[in-house]
């Protein structure tokens, strides 16, 4: 058993990871300001939280540099840093300055506490990066060649979000060299699954699922041309990568986590419509931003070091998420 701190532990990735770690016998603590995460996401099938909320959950905004962060970090052996500010593409491109500043503060405040704790206390730090940090020049064509880790520099992310996450990767690299604390950076591609935010700040898959469920009361509008594509990654595969990184990920720099297949947003929309069973014709709003053209992952490093590769098929994952969002909307309508 290890004592593990998960920042952002009430979000989609964090809540699933916490449940897995608790199931494996670890003593887990959480820092989360509940900007997008929810405490109810930590509940097991009986409706009870999998950790002691009173003693193991800390409602803290890491960007504020809260005085209790040092104490919480010192009480743990491993830190898995998931917390950041991110939402749908409209939010990301509409709040770039504030998002950049907050993510840098979140990272540097947490890393400063880890530094102060030192390698005598902290056995390992895992940081979660993003494929958005890769150069725009490698993501501005529909002719997709899977991204490799050695292409991260020279840096040219498209968004402030990608830049902020890249700054975190640089800082954790300096921290590892200067303190000797084992570190690992996993760069995630586009993660989907449940539980999730499916409201106005949601990302593309939960937004399309919500629109399909609410149709015809809500229009089924797809942002952009639909030609843009991403390497979609189910949250279960993400959790598997994180658990394996705790065992095997130390000292290997950054490791990309995502499938080698690029799926267009139009294909996602078509699959969601198919799952809905409704007669829906998607409307593609080309006045809306669509971000990078396309990307996918060369995950050979993850396979070699972690023994990891994607296991959840896209349609199976979309069906699972559709059912979850449908149930949540039904519960909301009854209230």
Short mmCIF file of C-alpha atoms in Angstrom, two decimals:
data_model
loop_
_atom_site.label_atom_id
_atom_site.label_comp_id
_atom_site.label_asym_id
_atom_site.label_seq_id
_atom_site.Cartn_x
_atom_site.Cartn_y
_atom_site.Cartn_z
CA UNK A 1 0.00 0.00 0.00
CA UNK A 2 1.20 3.49 -0.88
CA UNK A 3 -0.02 6.93 0.16
CA UNK A 4 -0.98 8.70 -3.07
CA UNK A 5 -2.17 12.27 -3.65
CA UNK A 6 -4.30 12.83 -6.76
CA UNK A 7 -4.85 16.45 -7.77
CA UNK A 8 -8.01 16.94 -9.82
CA UNK A 9 -9.24 13.72 -8.28
CA UNK A 10 -12.95 14.53 -8.64
CA UNK A 11 -12.88 14.90 -12.42
CA UNK A 12 -13.52 12.29 -15.08
CA UNK A 13 -9.99 10.88 -15.12
CA UNK A 14 -9.33 11.54 -11.45
CA UNK A 15 -12.44 9.87 -10.05
CA UNK A 16 -11.88 6.73 -12.13
CA UNK A 17 -8.23 6.65 -11.12
CA UNK A 18 -9.03 7.12 -7.42
CA UNK A 19 -11.50 4.22 -7.51
CA UNK A 20 -8.87 1.99 -9.16
CA UNK A 21 -6.17 2.95 -6.66
CA UNK A 22 -8.47 2.42 -3.67
CA UNK A 23 -9.51 -0.96 -5.07
CA UNK A 24 -5.83 -1.91 -5.25
CA UNK A 25 -5.40 -1.04 -1.57
CA UNK A 26 -3.74 2.38 -1.69
CA UNK A 27 -4.40 5.22 0.76
CA UNK A 28 -5.59 8.03 -1.53
CA UNK A 29 -6.00 11.75 -0.84
CA UNK A 30 -7.50 14.30 -3.25
CA UNK A 31 -7.07 18.00 -3.97
CA UNK A 32 -9.80 19.46 -6.19
CA UNK A 33 -11.54 22.84 -6.31
CA UNK A 34 -14.64 21.27 -7.95
CA UNK A 35 -14.55 23.65 -10.94
CA UNK A 36 -15.61 20.76 -13.17
CA UNK A 37 -15.31 17.74 -10.91
CA UNK A 38 -17.97 16.64 -8.45
CA UNK A 39 -17.77 14.81 -5.13
CA UNK A 40 -20.54 12.47 -6.26
CA UNK A 41 -18.18 11.13 -8.95
CA UNK A 42 -16.28 9.42 -6.12
CA UNK A 43 -19.27 7.32 -5.10
CA UNK A 44 -19.23 3.56 -5.52
CA UNK A 45 -22.18 1.52 -6.80
CA UNK A 46 -23.89 1.77 -3.40
CA UNK A 47 -23.69 5.57 -3.48
CA UNK A 48 -20.96 5.89 -0.85
CA UNK A 49 -17.64 7.73 -1.49
CA UNK A 50 -14.65 5.44 -1.91
CA UNK A 51 -12.52 7.66 0.37
CA UNK A 52 -13.19 9.40 3.68
CA UNK A 53 -14.26 12.82 2.40
CA UNK A 54 -13.72 14.51 5.77
CA UNK A 55 -10.07 13.49 6.10
CA UNK A 56 -8.91 12.73 2.56
CA UNK A 57 -10.58 15.38 0.37
CA UNK A 58 -9.27 18.96 0.24
CA UNK A 59 -11.25 21.65 -1.58
CA UNK A 60 -8.29 23.78 -2.62
CA UNK A 61 -7.54 25.89 -5.70
CA UNK A 62 -3.89 25.13 -6.41
CA UNK A 63 -3.51 28.39 -8.34
CA UNK A 64 -3.95 30.28 -5.05
CA UNK A 65 -0.88 28.74 -3.42
CA UNK A 66 -2.86 27.61 -0.37
CA UNK A 67 -0.85 27.25 2.85
CA UNK A 68 -2.08 23.67 3.41
CA UNK A 69 -0.60 22.31 0.16
CA UNK A 70 2.80 21.60 1.77
CA UNK A 71 1.21 19.66 4.61
CA UNK A 72 -0.93 17.58 2.24
CA UNK A 73 1.97 16.80 -0.09
CA UNK A 74 4.19 15.85 2.86
CA UNK A 75 1.60 13.35 4.03
CA UNK A 76 1.95 11.34 0.81
CA UNK A 77 4.55 9.26 -1.00
CA UNK A 78 3.40 9.69 -4.60
CA UNK A 79 1.73 12.62 -6.35
CA UNK A 80 -0.34 12.24 -9.52
CA UNK A 81 -0.98 15.73 -10.88
CA UNK A 82 -4.10 15.84 -13.05
CA UNK A 83 -5.45 19.26 -12.03
CA UNK A 84 -5.66 21.94 -14.71
CA UNK A 85 -8.08 24.36 -16.36
CA UNK A 86 -9.53 23.02 -19.60
CA UNK A 87 -12.94 22.79 -21.24
CA UNK A 88 -14.41 22.82 -24.73
CA UNK A 89 -12.72 24.57 -27.64
CA UNK A 90 -14.85 27.72 -27.27
CA UNK A 91 -13.72 28.12 -23.65
CA UNK A 92 -10.06 27.36 -24.43
CA UNK A 93 -9.81 29.95 -27.22
CA UNK A 94 -12.03 32.48 -25.46
CA UNK A 95 -10.02 32.55 -22.22
CA UNK A 96 -6.44 32.04 -23.31
CA UNK A 97 -4.70 34.59 -21.09
CA UNK A 98 -6.44 33.59 -17.88
CA UNK A 99 -6.17 29.89 -18.68
CA UNK A 100 -2.44 30.18 -19.38
CA UNK A 101 -1.84 32.05 -16.12
CA UNK A 102 -3.94 29.70 -13.98
CA UNK A 103 -2.42 26.51 -15.33
CA UNK A 104 1.10 27.83 -14.80
CA UNK A 105 0.22 28.76 -11.22
CA UNK A 106 -1.45 25.40 -10.58
CA UNK A 107 1.66 23.58 -11.80
CA UNK A 108 4.35 25.70 -10.18
CA UNK A 109 2.61 25.87 -6.79
CA UNK A 110 2.19 22.09 -6.66
CA UNK A 111 5.74 21.47 -7.89
CA UNK A 112 7.13 23.90 -5.29
CA UNK A 113 5.50 21.85 -2.53
CA UNK A 114 6.95 18.65 -3.99
CA UNK A 115 10.40 20.30 -4.08
CA UNK A 116 10.10 21.30 -0.44
CA UNK A 117 9.04 17.79 0.54
CA UNK A 118 12.13 16.40 -1.21
CA UNK A 119 13.11 12.93 -2.35
CA UNK A 120 13.33 11.74 1.26
CA UNK A 121 9.53 11.93 1.33
CA UNK A 122 8.27 11.85 -2.28
CA UNK A 123 8.93 8.59 -4.12
CA UNK A 124 7.48 9.78 -7.43
CA UNK A 125 5.60 12.54 -9.26
CA UNK A 126 3.43 11.92 -12.32
CA UNK A 127 2.43 14.91 -14.45
CA UNK A 128 -0.23 14.80 -17.13
CA UNK A 129 0.57 16.69 -20.32
CA UNK A 130 -1.39 16.95 -23.54
CA UNK A 131 -1.10 16.32 -27.26
CA UNK A 132 -2.14 19.98 -27.64
CA UNK A 133 1.48 20.85 -26.77
CA UNK A 134 2.79 19.42 -30.05
CA UNK A 135 3.63 21.90 -32.83
CA UNK A 136 0.79 23.31 -34.91
CA UNK A 137 2.90 22.55 -37.97
CA UNK A 138 2.42 18.83 -37.23
CA UNK A 139 -1.33 19.16 -36.78
CA UNK A 140 -2.42 21.46 -39.60
CA UNK A 141 -3.01 18.82 -42.26
CA UNK A 142 -5.69 16.17 -42.73
CA UNK A 143 -2.96 13.82 -43.97
CA UNK A 144 -2.17 12.43 -40.52
CA UNK A 145 1.21 11.03 -39.58
CA UNK A 146 1.20 9.84 -35.92
CA UNK A 147 3.02 12.18 -33.55
CA UNK A 148 6.25 11.10 -31.85
CA UNK A 149 7.68 12.32 -28.55
CA UNK A 150 10.84 13.66 -30.20
CA UNK A 151 8.75 16.09 -32.27
CA UNK A 152 7.68 18.21 -29.28
CA UNK A 153 10.48 20.74 -29.95
CA UNK A 154 10.95 23.25 -31.52
CA UNK A 155 7.73 24.18 -29.75
CA UNK A 156 4.74 25.78 -31.47
CA UNK A 157 1.47 24.80 -29.78
CA UNK A 158 -1.66 26.35 -31.28
CA UNK A 159 -3.32 27.31 -27.99
CA UNK A 160 -2.42 28.87 -24.66
CA UNK A 161 -3.63 25.62 -23.10
CA UNK A 162 -1.00 23.66 -25.03
CA UNK A 163 1.68 26.17 -24.03
CA UNK A 164 0.69 26.07 -20.36
CA UNK A 165 0.87 22.28 -20.26
CA UNK A 166 4.23 22.37 -22.04
CA UNK A 167 5.57 24.77 -19.39
CA UNK A 168 4.59 22.15 -16.81
CA UNK A 169 6.55 19.51 -18.68
CA UNK A 170 9.64 21.72 -18.68
CA UNK A 171 9.32 22.51 -14.98
CA UNK A 172 8.89 18.90 -13.93
CA UNK A 173 12.00 18.07 -15.95
CA UNK A 174 14.03 20.64 -14.01
CA UNK A 175 12.53 19.39 -10.75
CA UNK A 176 13.60 15.83 -11.49
CA UNK A 177 17.18 16.83 -12.36
CA UNK A 178 17.61 19.13 -9.39
CA UNK A 179 15.92 17.10 -6.64
CA UNK A 180 16.38 13.51 -7.74
CA UNK A 181 12.65 12.86 -7.28
CA UNK A 182 11.57 10.27 -9.89
CA UNK A 183 9.18 11.88 -12.38
CA UNK A 184 7.02 10.81 -15.29
CA UNK A 185 5.03 12.83 -17.82
CA UNK A 186 2.18 11.16 -19.70
CA UNK A 187 0.89 13.16 -22.68
CA UNK A 188 -2.77 12.35 -23.22
CA UNK A 189 -4.66 12.70 -26.46
CA UNK A 190 -8.42 13.45 -26.41
CA UNK A 191 -9.89 11.64 -23.41
CA UNK A 192 -13.59 10.78 -23.26
CA UNK A 193 -15.82 8.71 -20.99
CA UNK A 194 -17.84 9.10 -17.83
CA UNK A 195 -18.48 10.72 -15.45
CA UNK A 196 -18.17 13.93 -17.42
CA UNK A 197 -19.25 17.53 -17.86
CA UNK A 198 -21.82 17.60 -20.66
CA UNK A 199 -22.97 21.21 -20.26
CA UNK A 200 -21.89 24.42 -21.96
CA UNK A 201 -18.19 23.95 -21.07
CA UNK A 202 -18.09 20.34 -22.24
CA UNK A 203 -15.78 18.95 -24.88
CA UNK A 204 -16.89 17.63 -28.24
CA UNK A 205 -18.07 14.08 -27.47
CA UNK A 206 -20.25 14.79 -24.41
CA UNK A 207 -21.59 17.92 -26.16
CA UNK A 208 -22.69 15.91 -29.21
CA UNK A 209 -24.17 13.19 -27.02
CA UNK A 210 -26.19 15.78 -25.08
CA UNK A 211 -27.47 17.32 -28.31
CA UNK A 212 -28.52 13.91 -29.65
CA UNK A 213 -30.35 13.01 -26.44
CA UNK A 214 -32.14 16.37 -26.37
CA UNK A 215 -32.94 16.40 -30.09
CA UNK A 216 -35.22 17.85 -31.48
CA UNK A 217 -35.48 20.26 -28.52
CA UNK A 218 -31.80 21.06 -29.02
CA UNK A 219 -30.28 21.36 -32.48
CA UNK A 220 -27.60 18.86 -33.45
CA UNK A 221 -24.94 21.40 -34.40
CA UNK A 222 -21.34 20.26 -34.96
CA UNK A 223 -18.67 22.92 -34.61
CA UNK A 224 -16.47 23.31 -37.70
CA UNK A 225 -16.40 21.36 -40.92
CA UNK A 226 -16.35 17.96 -39.22
CA UNK A 227 -13.24 17.04 -41.18
CA UNK A 228 -10.96 17.84 -38.26
CA UNK A 229 -9.87 14.74 -36.36
CA UNK A 230 -8.46 13.56 -33.06
CA UNK A 231 -7.04 10.43 -31.43
CA UNK A 232 -9.86 9.66 -29.00
CA UNK A 233 -8.90 7.77 -25.87
CA UNK A 234 -11.29 6.14 -23.40
CA UNK A 235 -10.85 7.01 -19.74
CA UNK A 236 -10.38 3.34 -18.80
CA UNK A 237 -7.31 3.20 -21.04
CA UNK A 238 -6.03 6.41 -19.44
CA UNK A 239 -6.36 4.98 -15.94
CA UNK A 240 -4.52 1.86 -17.05
CA UNK A 241 -1.65 4.00 -18.34
CA UNK A 242 -1.44 5.94 -15.07
CA UNK A 243 -1.41 2.78 -12.95
CA UNK A 244 1.31 1.27 -15.10
CA UNK A 245 3.31 4.51 -14.91
CA UNK A 246 3.35 4.22 -11.11
CA UNK A 247 5.21 0.96 -11.56
CA UNK A 248 7.27 1.44 -14.73
CA UNK A 249 7.18 5.07 -15.87
CA UNK A 250 10.02 6.64 -13.90
CA UNK A 251 12.98 8.27 -15.63
CA UNK A 252 11.79 7.97 -19.23
CA UNK A 253 10.88 11.60 -19.96
CA UNK A 254 7.48 12.10 -21.54
CA UNK A 255 5.37 9.24 -22.86
CA UNK A 256 2.52 9.76 -25.31
CA UNK A 257 -0.77 8.03 -24.53
CA UNK A 258 -3.26 7.74 -27.38
CA UNK A 259 -4.29 5.60 -30.35
CA UNK A 260 -2.61 5.71 -33.75
CA UNK A 261 -6.02 6.18 -35.41
CA UNK A 262 -7.33 9.69 -36.13
CA UNK A 263 -11.14 9.87 -36.08
CA UNK A 264 -12.91 12.84 -37.65
CA UNK A 265 -15.52 14.80 -35.73
CA UNK A 266 -17.96 13.94 -38.53
CA UNK A 267 -17.40 10.24 -37.80
CA UNK A 268 -18.02 10.86 -34.10
CA UNK A 269 -21.24 12.70 -34.93
CA UNK A 270 -22.40 9.87 -37.21
CA UNK A 271 -21.70 7.26 -34.54
CA UNK A 272 -23.52 9.26 -31.87
CA UNK A 273 -26.53 9.60 -34.20
CA UNK A 274 -26.42 5.84 -34.85
CA UNK A 275 -26.38 5.11 -31.11
CA UNK A 276 -29.29 7.51 -30.53
CA UNK A 277 -31.52 5.66 -32.98
CA UNK A 278 -32.95 9.01 -34.07
CA UNK A 279 -33.32 10.47 -37.54
CA UNK A 280 -30.81 13.30 -37.14
CA UNK A 281 -28.99 15.16 -39.88
CA UNK A 282 -25.94 16.93 -38.40
CA UNK A 283 -25.48 20.61 -39.20
CA UNK A 284 -21.84 21.64 -39.51
CA UNK A 285 -21.32 25.24 -38.40
CA UNK A 286 -18.15 26.38 -40.17
CA UNK A 287 -18.26 29.76 -38.45
CA UNK A 288 -17.20 28.03 -35.22
CA UNK A 289 -13.55 27.22 -34.35
CA UNK A 290 -12.33 23.67 -34.85
CA UNK A 291 -8.75 23.84 -33.57
CA UNK A 292 -5.93 21.73 -34.97
CA UNK A 293 -6.76 19.93 -38.21
CA UNK A 294 -5.90 16.40 -37.13
CA UNK A 295 -3.58 14.31 -35.00
CA UNK A 296 -2.91 10.79 -33.77
CA UNK A 297 -0.28 9.09 -31.62
CA UNK A 298 2.68 6.88 -32.27
CA UNK A 299 2.37 5.05 -28.93
CA UNK A 300 5.35 2.73 -29.44
CA UNK A 301 7.18 4.29 -26.44
CA UNK A 302 4.17 3.61 -24.18
CA UNK A 303 4.04 0.05 -25.48
CA UNK A 304 7.75 -0.53 -24.93
CA UNK A 305 8.04 1.04 -21.45
CA UNK A 306 4.60 0.54 -19.93
CA UNK A 307 3.32 -2.40 -21.94
CA UNK A 308 0.35 -0.15 -22.76
CA UNK A 309 -1.90 0.04 -25.79
CA UNK A 310 -5.54 1.10 -26.29
CA UNK A 311 -8.11 -1.58 -25.49
CA UNK A 312 -11.56 0.10 -25.56
CA UNK A 313 -13.10 0.39 -29.03
CA UNK A 314 -14.46 3.81 -29.91
CA UNK A 315 -18.03 2.64 -30.51
CA UNK A 316 -18.12 0.66 -27.25
CA UNK A 317 -16.79 3.68 -25.38
CA UNK A 318 -19.31 6.02 -27.02
CA UNK A 319 -22.19 3.68 -26.18
CA UNK A 320 -21.12 3.57 -22.53
CA UNK A 321 -20.84 7.35 -22.35
CA UNK A 322 -24.15 7.88 -24.17
CA UNK A 323 -25.94 5.70 -21.62
CA UNK A 324 -24.35 7.58 -18.71
CA UNK A 325 -25.28 11.03 -20.05
CA UNK A 326 -28.78 9.81 -20.88
CA UNK A 327 -29.26 8.59 -17.30
CA UNK A 328 -27.93 11.88 -15.88
CA UNK A 329 -30.29 13.94 -18.04
CA UNK A 330 -33.23 11.71 -17.05
CA UNK A 331 -32.38 12.17 -13.35
CA UNK A 332 -32.13 15.94 -13.83
CA UNK A 333 -35.50 16.09 -15.59
CA UNK A 334 -37.16 14.28 -12.67
CA UNK A 335 -35.92 16.83 -10.13
#
